[in-house]
PDB file of C-alpha atoms in Angstrom:
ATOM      1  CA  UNK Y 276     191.482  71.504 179.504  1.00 97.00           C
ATOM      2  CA  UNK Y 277     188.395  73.761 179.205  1.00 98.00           C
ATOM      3  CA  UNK Y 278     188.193  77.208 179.550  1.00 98.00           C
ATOM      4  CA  UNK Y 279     184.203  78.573 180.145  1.00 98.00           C
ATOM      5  CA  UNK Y 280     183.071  75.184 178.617  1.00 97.00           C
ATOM      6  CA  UNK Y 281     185.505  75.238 175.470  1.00 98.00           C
ATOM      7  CA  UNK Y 282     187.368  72.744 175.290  1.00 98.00           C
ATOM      8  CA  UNK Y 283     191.769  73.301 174.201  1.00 98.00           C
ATOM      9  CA  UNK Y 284     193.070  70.929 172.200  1.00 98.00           C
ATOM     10  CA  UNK Y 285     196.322  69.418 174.340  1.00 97.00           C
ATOM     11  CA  UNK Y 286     198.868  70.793 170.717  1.00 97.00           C
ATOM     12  CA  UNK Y 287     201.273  73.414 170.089  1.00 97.00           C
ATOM     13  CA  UNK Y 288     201.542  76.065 167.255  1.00 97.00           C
ATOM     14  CA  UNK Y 289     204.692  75.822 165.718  1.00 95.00           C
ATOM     15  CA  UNK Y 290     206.578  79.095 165.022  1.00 96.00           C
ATOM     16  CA  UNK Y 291     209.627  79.703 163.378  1.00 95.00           C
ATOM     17  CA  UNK Y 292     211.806  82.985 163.383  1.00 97.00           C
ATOM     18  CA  UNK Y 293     211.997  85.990 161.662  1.00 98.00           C
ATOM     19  CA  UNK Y 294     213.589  89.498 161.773  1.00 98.00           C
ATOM     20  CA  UNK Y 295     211.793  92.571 163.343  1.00 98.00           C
ATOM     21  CA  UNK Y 296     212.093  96.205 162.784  1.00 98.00           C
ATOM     22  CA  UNK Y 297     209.686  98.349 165.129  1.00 98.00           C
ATOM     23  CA  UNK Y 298     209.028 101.852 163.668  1.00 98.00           C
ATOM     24  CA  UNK Y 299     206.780 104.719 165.292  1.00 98.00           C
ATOM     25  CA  UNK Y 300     205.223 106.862 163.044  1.00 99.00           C
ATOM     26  CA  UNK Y 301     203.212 110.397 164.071  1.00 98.00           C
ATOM     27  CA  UNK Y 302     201.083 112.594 162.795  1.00 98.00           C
ATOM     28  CA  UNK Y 303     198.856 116.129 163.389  1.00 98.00           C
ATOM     29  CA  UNK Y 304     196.060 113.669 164.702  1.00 98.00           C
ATOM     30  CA  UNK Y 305     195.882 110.058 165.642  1.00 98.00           C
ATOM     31  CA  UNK Y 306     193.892 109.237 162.088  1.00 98.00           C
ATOM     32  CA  UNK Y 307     196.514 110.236 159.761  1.00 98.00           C
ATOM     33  CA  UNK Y 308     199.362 108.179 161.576  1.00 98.00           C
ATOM     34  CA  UNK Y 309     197.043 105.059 161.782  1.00 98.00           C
ATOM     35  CA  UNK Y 310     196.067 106.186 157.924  1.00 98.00           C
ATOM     36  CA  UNK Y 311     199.722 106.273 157.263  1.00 98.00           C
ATOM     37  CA  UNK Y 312     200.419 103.369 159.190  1.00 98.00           C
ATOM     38  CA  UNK Y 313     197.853 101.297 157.752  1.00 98.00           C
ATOM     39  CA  UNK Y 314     199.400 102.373 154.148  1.00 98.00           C
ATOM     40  CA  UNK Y 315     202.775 101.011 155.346  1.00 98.00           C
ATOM     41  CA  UNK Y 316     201.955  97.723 156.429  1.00 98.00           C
ATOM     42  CA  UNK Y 317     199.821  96.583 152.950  1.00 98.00           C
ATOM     43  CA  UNK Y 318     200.093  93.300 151.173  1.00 98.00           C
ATOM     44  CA  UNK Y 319     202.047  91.757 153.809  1.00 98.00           C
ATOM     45  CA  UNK Y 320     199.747  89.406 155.395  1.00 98.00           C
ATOM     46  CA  UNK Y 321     202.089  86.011 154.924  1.00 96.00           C
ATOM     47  CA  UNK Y 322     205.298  85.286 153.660  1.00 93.00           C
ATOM     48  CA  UNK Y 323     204.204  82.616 151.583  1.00 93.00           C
ATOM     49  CA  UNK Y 324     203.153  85.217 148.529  1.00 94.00           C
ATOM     50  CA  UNK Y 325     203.929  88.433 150.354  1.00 97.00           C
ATOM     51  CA  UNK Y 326     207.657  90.265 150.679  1.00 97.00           C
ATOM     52  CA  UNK Y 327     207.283  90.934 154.198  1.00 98.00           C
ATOM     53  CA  UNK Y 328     204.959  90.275 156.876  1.00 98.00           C
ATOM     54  CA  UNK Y 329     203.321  93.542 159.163  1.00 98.00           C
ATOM     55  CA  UNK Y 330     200.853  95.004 160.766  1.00 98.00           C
ATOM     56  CA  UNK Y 331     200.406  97.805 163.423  1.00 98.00           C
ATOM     57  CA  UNK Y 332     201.549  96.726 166.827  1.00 98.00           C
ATOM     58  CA  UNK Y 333     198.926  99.760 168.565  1.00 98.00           C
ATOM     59  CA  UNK Y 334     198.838 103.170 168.816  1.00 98.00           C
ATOM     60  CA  UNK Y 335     200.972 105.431 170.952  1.00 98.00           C
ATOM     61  CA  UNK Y 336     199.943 108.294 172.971  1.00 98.00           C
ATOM     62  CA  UNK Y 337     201.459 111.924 172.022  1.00 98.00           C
ATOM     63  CA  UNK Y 338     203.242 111.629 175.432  1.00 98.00           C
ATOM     64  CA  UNK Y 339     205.484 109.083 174.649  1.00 98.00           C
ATOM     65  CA  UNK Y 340     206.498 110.124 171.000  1.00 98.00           C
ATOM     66  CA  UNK Y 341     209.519 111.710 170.186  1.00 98.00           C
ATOM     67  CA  UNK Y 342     207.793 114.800 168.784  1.00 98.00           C
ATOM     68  CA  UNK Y 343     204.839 114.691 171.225  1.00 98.00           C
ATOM     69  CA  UNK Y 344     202.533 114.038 168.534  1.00 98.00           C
ATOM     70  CA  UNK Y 345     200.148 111.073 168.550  1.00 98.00           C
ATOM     71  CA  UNK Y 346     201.695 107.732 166.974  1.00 98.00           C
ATOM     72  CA  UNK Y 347     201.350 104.593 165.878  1.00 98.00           C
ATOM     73  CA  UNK Y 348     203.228 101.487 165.970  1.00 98.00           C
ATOM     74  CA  UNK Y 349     204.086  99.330 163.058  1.00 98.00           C
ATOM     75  CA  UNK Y 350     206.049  96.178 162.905  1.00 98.00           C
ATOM     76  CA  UNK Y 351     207.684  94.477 159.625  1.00 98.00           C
ATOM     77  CA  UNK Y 352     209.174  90.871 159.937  1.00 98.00           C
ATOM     78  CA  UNK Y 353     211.252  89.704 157.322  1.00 98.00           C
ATOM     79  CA  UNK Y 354     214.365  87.612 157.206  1.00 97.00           C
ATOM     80  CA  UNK Y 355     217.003  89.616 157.466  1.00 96.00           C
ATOM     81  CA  UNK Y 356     217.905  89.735 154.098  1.00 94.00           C
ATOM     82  CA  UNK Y 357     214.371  91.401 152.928  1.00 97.00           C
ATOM     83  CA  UNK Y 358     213.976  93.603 155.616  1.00 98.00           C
ATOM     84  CA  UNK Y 359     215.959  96.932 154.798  1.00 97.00           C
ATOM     85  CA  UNK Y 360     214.362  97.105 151.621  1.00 97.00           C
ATOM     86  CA  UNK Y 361     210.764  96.446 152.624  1.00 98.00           C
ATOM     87  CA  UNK Y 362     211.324  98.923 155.048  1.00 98.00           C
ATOM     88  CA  UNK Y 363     213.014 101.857 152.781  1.00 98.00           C
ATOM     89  CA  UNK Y 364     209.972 100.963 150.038  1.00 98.00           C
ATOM     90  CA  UNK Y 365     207.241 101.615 152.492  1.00 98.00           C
ATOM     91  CA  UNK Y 366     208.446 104.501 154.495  1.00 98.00           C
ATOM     92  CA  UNK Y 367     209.347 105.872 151.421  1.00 98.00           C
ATOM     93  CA  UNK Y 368     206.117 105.058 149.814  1.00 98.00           C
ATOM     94  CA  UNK Y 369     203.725 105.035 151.914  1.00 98.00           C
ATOM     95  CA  UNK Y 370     204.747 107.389 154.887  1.00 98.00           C
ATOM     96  CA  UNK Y 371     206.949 110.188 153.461  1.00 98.00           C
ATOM     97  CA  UNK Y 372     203.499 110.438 150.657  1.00 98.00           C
ATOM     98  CA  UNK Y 373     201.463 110.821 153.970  1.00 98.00           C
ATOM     99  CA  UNK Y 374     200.550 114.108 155.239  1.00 98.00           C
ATOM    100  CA  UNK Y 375     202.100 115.455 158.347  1.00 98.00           C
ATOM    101  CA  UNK Y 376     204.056 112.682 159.089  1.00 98.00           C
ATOM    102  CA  UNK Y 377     207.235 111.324 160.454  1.00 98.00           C
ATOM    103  CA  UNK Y 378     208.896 108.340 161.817  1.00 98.00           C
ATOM    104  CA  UNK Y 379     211.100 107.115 164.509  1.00 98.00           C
ATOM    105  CA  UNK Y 380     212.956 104.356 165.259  1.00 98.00           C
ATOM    106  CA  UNK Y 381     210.962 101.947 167.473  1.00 98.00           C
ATOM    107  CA  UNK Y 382     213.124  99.946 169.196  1.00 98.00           C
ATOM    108  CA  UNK Y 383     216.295 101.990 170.308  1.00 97.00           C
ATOM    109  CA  UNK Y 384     217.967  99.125 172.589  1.00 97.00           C
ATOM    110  CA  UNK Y 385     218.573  97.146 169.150  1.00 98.00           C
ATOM    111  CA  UNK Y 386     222.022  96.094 168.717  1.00 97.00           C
ATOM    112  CA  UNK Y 387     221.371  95.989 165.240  1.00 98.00           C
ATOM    113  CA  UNK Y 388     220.537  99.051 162.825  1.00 97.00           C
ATOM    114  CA  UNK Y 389     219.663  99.145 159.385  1.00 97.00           C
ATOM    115  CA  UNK Y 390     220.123 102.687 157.541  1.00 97.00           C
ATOM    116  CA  UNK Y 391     217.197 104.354 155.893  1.00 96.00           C
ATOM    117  CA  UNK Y 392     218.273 106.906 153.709  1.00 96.00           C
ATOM    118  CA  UNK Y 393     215.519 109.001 152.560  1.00 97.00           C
ATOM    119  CA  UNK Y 394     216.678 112.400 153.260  1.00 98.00           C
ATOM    120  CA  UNK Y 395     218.342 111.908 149.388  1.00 98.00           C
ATOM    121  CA  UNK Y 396     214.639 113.152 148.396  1.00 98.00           C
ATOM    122  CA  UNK Y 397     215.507 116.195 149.296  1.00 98.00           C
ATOM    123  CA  UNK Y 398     217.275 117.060 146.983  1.00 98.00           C
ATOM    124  CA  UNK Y 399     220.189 119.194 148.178  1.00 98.00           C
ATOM    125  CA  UNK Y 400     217.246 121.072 150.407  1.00 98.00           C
ATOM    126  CA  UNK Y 401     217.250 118.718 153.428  1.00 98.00           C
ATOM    127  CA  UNK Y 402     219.142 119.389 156.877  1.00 98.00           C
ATOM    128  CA  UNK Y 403     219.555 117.872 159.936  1.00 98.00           C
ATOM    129  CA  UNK Y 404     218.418 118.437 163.285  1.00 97.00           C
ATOM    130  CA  UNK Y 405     216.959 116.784 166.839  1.00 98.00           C
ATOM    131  CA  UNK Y 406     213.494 116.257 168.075  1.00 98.00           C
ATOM    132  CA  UNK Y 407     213.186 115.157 171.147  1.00 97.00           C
ATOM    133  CA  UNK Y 408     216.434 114.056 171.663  1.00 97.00           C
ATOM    134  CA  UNK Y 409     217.339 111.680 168.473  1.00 98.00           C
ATOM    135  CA  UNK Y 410     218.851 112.957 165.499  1.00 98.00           C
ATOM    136  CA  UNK Y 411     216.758 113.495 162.884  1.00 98.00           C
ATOM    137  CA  UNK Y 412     216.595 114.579 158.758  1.00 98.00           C
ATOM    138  CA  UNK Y 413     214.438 116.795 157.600  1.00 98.00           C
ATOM    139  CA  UNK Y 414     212.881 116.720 154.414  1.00 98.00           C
ATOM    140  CA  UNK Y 415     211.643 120.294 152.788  1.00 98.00           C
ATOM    141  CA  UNK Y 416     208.096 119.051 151.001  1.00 98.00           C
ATOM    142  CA  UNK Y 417     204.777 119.986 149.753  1.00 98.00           C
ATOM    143  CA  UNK Y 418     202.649 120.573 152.708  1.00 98.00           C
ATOM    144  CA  UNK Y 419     205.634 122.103 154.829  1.00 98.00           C
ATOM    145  CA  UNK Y 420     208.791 119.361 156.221  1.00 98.00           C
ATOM    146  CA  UNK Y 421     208.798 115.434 156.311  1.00 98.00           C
ATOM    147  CA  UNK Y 422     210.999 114.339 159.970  1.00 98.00           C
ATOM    148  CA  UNK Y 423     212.223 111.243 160.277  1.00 98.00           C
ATOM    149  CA  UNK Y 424     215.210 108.942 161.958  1.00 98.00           C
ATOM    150  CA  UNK Y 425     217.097 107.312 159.347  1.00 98.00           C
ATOM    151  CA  UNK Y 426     218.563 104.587 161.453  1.00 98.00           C
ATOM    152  CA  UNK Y 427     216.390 101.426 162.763  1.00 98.00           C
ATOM    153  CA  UNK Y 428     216.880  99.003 165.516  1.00 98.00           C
ATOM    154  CA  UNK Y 429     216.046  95.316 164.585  1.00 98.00           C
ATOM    155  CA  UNK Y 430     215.510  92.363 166.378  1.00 98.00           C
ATOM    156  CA  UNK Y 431     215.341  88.569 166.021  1.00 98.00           C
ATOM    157  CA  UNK Y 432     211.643  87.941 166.674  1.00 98.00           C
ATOM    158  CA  UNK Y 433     209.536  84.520 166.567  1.00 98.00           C
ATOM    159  CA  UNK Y 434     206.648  84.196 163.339  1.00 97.00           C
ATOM    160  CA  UNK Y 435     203.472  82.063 162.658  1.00 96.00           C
ATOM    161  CA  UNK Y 436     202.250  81.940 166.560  1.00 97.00           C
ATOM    162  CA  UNK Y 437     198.757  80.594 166.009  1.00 98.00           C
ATOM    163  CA  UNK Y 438     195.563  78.988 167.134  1.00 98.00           C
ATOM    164  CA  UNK Y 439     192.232  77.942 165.447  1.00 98.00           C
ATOM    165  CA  UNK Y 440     188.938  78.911 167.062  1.00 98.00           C
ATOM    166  CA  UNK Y 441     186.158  76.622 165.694  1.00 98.00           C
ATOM    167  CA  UNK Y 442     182.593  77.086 166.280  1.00 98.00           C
ATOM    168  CA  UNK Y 443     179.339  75.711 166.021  1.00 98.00           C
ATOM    169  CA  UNK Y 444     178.540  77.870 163.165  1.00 98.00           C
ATOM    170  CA  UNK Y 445     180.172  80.553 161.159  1.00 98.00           C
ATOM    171  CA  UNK Y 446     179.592  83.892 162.925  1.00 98.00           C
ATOM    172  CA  UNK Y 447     180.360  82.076 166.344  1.00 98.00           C
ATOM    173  CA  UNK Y 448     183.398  81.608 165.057  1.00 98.00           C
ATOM    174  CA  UNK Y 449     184.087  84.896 163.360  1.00 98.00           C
ATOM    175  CA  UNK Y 450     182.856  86.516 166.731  1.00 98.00           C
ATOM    176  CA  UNK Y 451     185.276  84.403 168.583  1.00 98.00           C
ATOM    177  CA  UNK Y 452     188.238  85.162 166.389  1.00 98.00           C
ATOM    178  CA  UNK Y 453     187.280  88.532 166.274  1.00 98.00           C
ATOM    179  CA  UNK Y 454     187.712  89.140 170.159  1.00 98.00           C
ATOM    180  CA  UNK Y 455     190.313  87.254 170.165  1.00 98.00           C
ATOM    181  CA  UNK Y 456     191.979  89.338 167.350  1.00 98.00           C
ATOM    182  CA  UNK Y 457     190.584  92.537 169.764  1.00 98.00           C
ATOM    183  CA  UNK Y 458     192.597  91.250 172.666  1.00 98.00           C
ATOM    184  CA  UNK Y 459     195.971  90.765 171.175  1.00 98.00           C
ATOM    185  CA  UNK Y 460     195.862  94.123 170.055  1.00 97.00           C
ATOM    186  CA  UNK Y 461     196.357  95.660 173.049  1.00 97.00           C
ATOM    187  CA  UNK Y 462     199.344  93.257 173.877  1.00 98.00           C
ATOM    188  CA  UNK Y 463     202.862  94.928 173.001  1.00 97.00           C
ATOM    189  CA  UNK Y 464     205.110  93.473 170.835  1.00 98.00           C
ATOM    190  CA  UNK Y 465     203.152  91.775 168.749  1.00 98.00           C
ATOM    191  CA  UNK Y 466     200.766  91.579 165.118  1.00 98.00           C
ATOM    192  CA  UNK Y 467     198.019  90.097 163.978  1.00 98.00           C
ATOM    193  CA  UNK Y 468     199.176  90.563 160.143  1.00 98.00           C
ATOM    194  CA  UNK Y 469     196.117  89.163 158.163  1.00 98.00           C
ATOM    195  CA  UNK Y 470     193.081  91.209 157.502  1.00 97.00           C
ATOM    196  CA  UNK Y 471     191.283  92.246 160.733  1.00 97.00           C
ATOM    197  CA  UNK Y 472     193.867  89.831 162.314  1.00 98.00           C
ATOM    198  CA  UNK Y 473     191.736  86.933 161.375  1.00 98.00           C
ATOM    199  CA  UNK Y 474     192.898  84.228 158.810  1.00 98.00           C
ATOM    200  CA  UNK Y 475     189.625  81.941 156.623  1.00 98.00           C
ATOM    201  CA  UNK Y 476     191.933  80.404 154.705  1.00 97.00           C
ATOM    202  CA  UNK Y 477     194.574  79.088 156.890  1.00 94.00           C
ATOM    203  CA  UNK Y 478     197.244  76.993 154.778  1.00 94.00           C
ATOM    204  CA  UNK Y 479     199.410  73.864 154.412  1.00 91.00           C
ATOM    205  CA  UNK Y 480     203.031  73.254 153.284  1.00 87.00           C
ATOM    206  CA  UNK Y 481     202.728  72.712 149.770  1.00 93.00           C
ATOM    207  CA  UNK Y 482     200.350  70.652 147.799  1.00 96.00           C
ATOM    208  CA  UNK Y 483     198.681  66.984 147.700  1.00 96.00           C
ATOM    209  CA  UNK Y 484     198.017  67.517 144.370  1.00 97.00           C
ATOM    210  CA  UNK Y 485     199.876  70.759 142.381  1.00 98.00           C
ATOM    211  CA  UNK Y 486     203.187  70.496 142.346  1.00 96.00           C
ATOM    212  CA  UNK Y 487     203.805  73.893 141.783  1.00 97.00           C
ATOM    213  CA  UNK Y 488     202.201  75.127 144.677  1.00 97.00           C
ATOM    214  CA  UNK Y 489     204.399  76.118 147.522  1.00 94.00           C
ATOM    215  CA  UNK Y 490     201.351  76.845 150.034  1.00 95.00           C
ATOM    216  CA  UNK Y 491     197.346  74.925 149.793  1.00 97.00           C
ATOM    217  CA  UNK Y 492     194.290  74.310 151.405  1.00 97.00           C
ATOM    218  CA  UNK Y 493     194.844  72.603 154.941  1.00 95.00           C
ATOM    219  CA  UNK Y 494     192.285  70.073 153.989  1.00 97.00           C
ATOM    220  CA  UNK Y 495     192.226  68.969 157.385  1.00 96.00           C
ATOM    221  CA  UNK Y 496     190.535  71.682 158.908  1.00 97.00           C
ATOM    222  CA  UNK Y 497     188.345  72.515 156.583  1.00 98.00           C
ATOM    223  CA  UNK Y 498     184.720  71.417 157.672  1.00 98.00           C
ATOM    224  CA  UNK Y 499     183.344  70.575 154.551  1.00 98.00           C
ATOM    225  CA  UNK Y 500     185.825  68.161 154.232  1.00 98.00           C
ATOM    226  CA  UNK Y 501     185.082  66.266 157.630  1.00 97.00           C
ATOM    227  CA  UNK Y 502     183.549  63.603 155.935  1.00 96.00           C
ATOM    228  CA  UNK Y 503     186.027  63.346 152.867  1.00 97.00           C
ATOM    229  CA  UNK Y 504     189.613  63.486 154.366  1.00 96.00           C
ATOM    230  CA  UNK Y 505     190.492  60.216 156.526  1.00 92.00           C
ATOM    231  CA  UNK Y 506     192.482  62.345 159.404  1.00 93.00           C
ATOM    232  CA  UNK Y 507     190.356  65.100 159.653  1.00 97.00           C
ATOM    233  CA  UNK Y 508     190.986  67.448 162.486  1.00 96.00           C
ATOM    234  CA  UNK Y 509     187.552  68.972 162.528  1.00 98.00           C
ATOM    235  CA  UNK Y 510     185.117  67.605 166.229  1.00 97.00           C
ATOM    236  CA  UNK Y 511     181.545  67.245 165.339  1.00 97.00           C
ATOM    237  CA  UNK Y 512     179.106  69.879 165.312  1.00 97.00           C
ATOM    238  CA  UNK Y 513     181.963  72.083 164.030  1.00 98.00           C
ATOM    239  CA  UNK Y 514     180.787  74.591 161.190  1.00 98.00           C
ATOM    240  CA  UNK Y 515     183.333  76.740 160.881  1.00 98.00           C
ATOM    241  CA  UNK Y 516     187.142  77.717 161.376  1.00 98.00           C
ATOM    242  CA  UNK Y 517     189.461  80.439 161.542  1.00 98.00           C
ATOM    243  CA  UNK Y 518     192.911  81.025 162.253  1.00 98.00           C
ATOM    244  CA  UNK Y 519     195.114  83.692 164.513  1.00 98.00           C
ATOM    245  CA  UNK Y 520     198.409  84.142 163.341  1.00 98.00           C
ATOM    246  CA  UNK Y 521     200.842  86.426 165.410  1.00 98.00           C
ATOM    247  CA  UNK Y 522     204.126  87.270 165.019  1.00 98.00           C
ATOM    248  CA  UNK Y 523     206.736  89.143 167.406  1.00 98.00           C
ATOM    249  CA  UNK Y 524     209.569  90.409 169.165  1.00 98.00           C
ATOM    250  CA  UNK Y 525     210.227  87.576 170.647  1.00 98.00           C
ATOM    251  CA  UNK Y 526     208.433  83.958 172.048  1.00 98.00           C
ATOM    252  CA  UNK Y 527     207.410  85.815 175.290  1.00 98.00           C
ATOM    253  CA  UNK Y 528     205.711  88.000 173.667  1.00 98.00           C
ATOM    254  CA  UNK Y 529     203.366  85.988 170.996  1.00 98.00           C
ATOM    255  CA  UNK Y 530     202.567  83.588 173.864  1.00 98.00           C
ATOM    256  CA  UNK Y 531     200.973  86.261 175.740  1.00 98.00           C
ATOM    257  CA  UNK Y 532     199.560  87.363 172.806  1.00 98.00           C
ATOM    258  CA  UNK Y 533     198.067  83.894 172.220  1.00 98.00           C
ATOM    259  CA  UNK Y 534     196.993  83.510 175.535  1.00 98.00           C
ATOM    260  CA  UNK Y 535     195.064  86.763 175.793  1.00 98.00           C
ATOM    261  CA  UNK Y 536     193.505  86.125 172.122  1.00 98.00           C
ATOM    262  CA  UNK Y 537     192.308  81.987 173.078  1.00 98.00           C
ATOM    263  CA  UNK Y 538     190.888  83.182 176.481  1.00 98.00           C
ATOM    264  CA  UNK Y 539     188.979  86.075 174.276  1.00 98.00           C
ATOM    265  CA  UNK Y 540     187.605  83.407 172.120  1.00 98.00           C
ATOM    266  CA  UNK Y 541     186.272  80.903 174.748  1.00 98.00           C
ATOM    267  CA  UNK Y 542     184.201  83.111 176.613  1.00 98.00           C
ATOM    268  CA  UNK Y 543     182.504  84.058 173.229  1.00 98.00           C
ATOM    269  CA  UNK Y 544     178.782  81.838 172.729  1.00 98.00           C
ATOM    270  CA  UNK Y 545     179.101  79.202 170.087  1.00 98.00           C
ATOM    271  CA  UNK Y 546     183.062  78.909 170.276  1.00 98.00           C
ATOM    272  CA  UNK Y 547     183.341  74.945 170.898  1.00 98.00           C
ATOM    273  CA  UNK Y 548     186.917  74.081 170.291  1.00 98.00           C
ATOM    274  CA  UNK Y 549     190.583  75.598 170.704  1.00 98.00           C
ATOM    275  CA  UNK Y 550     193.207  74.114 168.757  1.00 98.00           C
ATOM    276  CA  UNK Y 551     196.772  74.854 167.457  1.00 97.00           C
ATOM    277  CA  UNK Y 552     198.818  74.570 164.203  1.00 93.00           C
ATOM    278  CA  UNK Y 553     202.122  72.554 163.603  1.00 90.00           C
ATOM    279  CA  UNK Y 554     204.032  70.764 161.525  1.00 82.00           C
ATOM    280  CA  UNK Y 555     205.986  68.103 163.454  1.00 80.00           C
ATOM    281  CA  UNK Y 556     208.519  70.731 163.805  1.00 77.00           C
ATOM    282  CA  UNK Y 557     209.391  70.715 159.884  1.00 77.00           C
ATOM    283  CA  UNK Y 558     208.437  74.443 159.957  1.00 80.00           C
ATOM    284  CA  UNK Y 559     210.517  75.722 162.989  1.00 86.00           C
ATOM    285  CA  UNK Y 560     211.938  75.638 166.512  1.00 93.00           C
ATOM    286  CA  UNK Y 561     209.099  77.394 168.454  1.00 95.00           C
ATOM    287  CA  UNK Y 562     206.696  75.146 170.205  1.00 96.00           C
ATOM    288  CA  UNK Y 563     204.294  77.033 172.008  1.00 98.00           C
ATOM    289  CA  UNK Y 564     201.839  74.903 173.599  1.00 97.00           C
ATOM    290  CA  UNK Y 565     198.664  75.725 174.982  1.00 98.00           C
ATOM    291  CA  UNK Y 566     198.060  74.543 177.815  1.00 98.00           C
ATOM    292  CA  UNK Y 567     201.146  75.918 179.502  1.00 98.00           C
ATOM    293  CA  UNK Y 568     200.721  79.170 178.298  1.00 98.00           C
ATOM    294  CA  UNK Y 569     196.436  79.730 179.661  1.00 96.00           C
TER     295      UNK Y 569
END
């Protein structure tokens, strides 16, 4: 299959689940939620060394916010396990700290709730009361009152949703991975966790070589190593590669997200080559292949 001369490798990225808890936060302005937001969702690129895995799902418009105040989305995957404390430890420090803001519970069809008690902070000072129709705590603070929901809908979602955009040279294949990362931002439901939603140094279970690592090097697609490593996975004329990793509230959802972000890529100059990341199905149940999702 090519799309606009770029050819996509006939694979599948494997993906595996996870646990998903959707939380809106506002602000006065659209800045300090995304500031806030942006706070929240630090160090948690990958699983492998990070305790959760997030990013900000997109921003959302003062008319659909609980307090009619502009928003942002943020989603944090974690097994289940992890996730109420990841999410109590950044809402508590990184969004209550934030100025202006307050938080809502993102997904509110959830069968599943985990409780969020910050109000506590207040000290004896905090009461209770709605905005815009969900019951609410508010928090008595520095620059005036911290409002927030202290209940939050989870989900099981599907993690590690990927493809590999390689390219003739390097800033093809940044550019290409770069609109591709711009694309699946504007699909709901979904993150691009690493930094600007692009990945350089995409990994492998474990280690040829260290023992103790739990994560190296996918040697395979590295194109240095084209020449060095027998079942290299890197065409010719290949310079460069880097990965999109997505995670999300469910398998619909990331494999619309991957089909927006590898039709982004291929119509970038440069891009050569499409691929996909797996592991045999050692890593998880999700097989997401690409050419039935484009």
């Amino acid at each position: 299959m090519e799309i606009n001369g770029v050819t996509i490798d006939n694979t599948y990225a494997e993906a595996f689940p996870t646990w998903v808890c959707r939380i809106i936060i506002t602000a006065v302005t659209e800045e300090w939620a995304k500031t806030a937001a942006t706070e929240a969702t630090g160090f948690a690129t990958s699983a492998i060394g990070c305790p959760c895995e997030a990013g900000i799902e997109g921003m959302v418009p003062a008319s659909e916010t609980p307090d009619g105040r502009p928003g942002v989305a943020i989603l944090i995957c974690a097994s289940k396990k992890k996730l109420k404390e990841q999410v109590v430890e950044r809402l508590a420090e990184c969004v209550l700290t934030a100025p202006t803001t307050a938080v809502f519970n993102g997904i509110t069809t959830a069968e599943e709730k985990i409780p969020v008690k910050l109000h506590f902070f207040g000290d004896g000072y905090e009461y209770q009361k709605e905005v815009g129709g969900r019951k609410c705590w508010v928090i008595p603070i520095m620059n005036g009152e911290y409002i927030g929901e202290e209940e939050f809908g989870i989900v099981k979602g599907v993690a590690g949703g990927n493809f590999f955009v390689m390219g003739e040279n390097q800033m093809a294949a940044l550019m290409g991975a770069k609109a591709a990362s711009d694309a699946i931002a504007n699909v709901k439901g979904v993150i691009t966790s690493f930094p600007g939603g692009v990945v350089a140094s995409g990994s492998k279970v474990g280690s040829l070589k260290y023992k103790f690592m739990v994560a190296s090097t996918n040697e395979k697609y590295c194109p240095t190593l084209r020449e060095k490593v027998a079942d290299s996975k890197i065409p010719a004329g290949i310079k460069a590669v880097y990965e999109i990793v997505i995670d999300g509230v469910d398998e619909k959802s990331v494999a619309a997200a991957m089909a927006a972000g590898v039709k982004a890529a291929a119509m970038v100059p440069g891009v050569k080559f499409i691929s996909a990341g797996n592991f045999g199905g050692t890593l998880g149940p999700y097989k997401i292949e690409l050419h039935k999702i484009l």
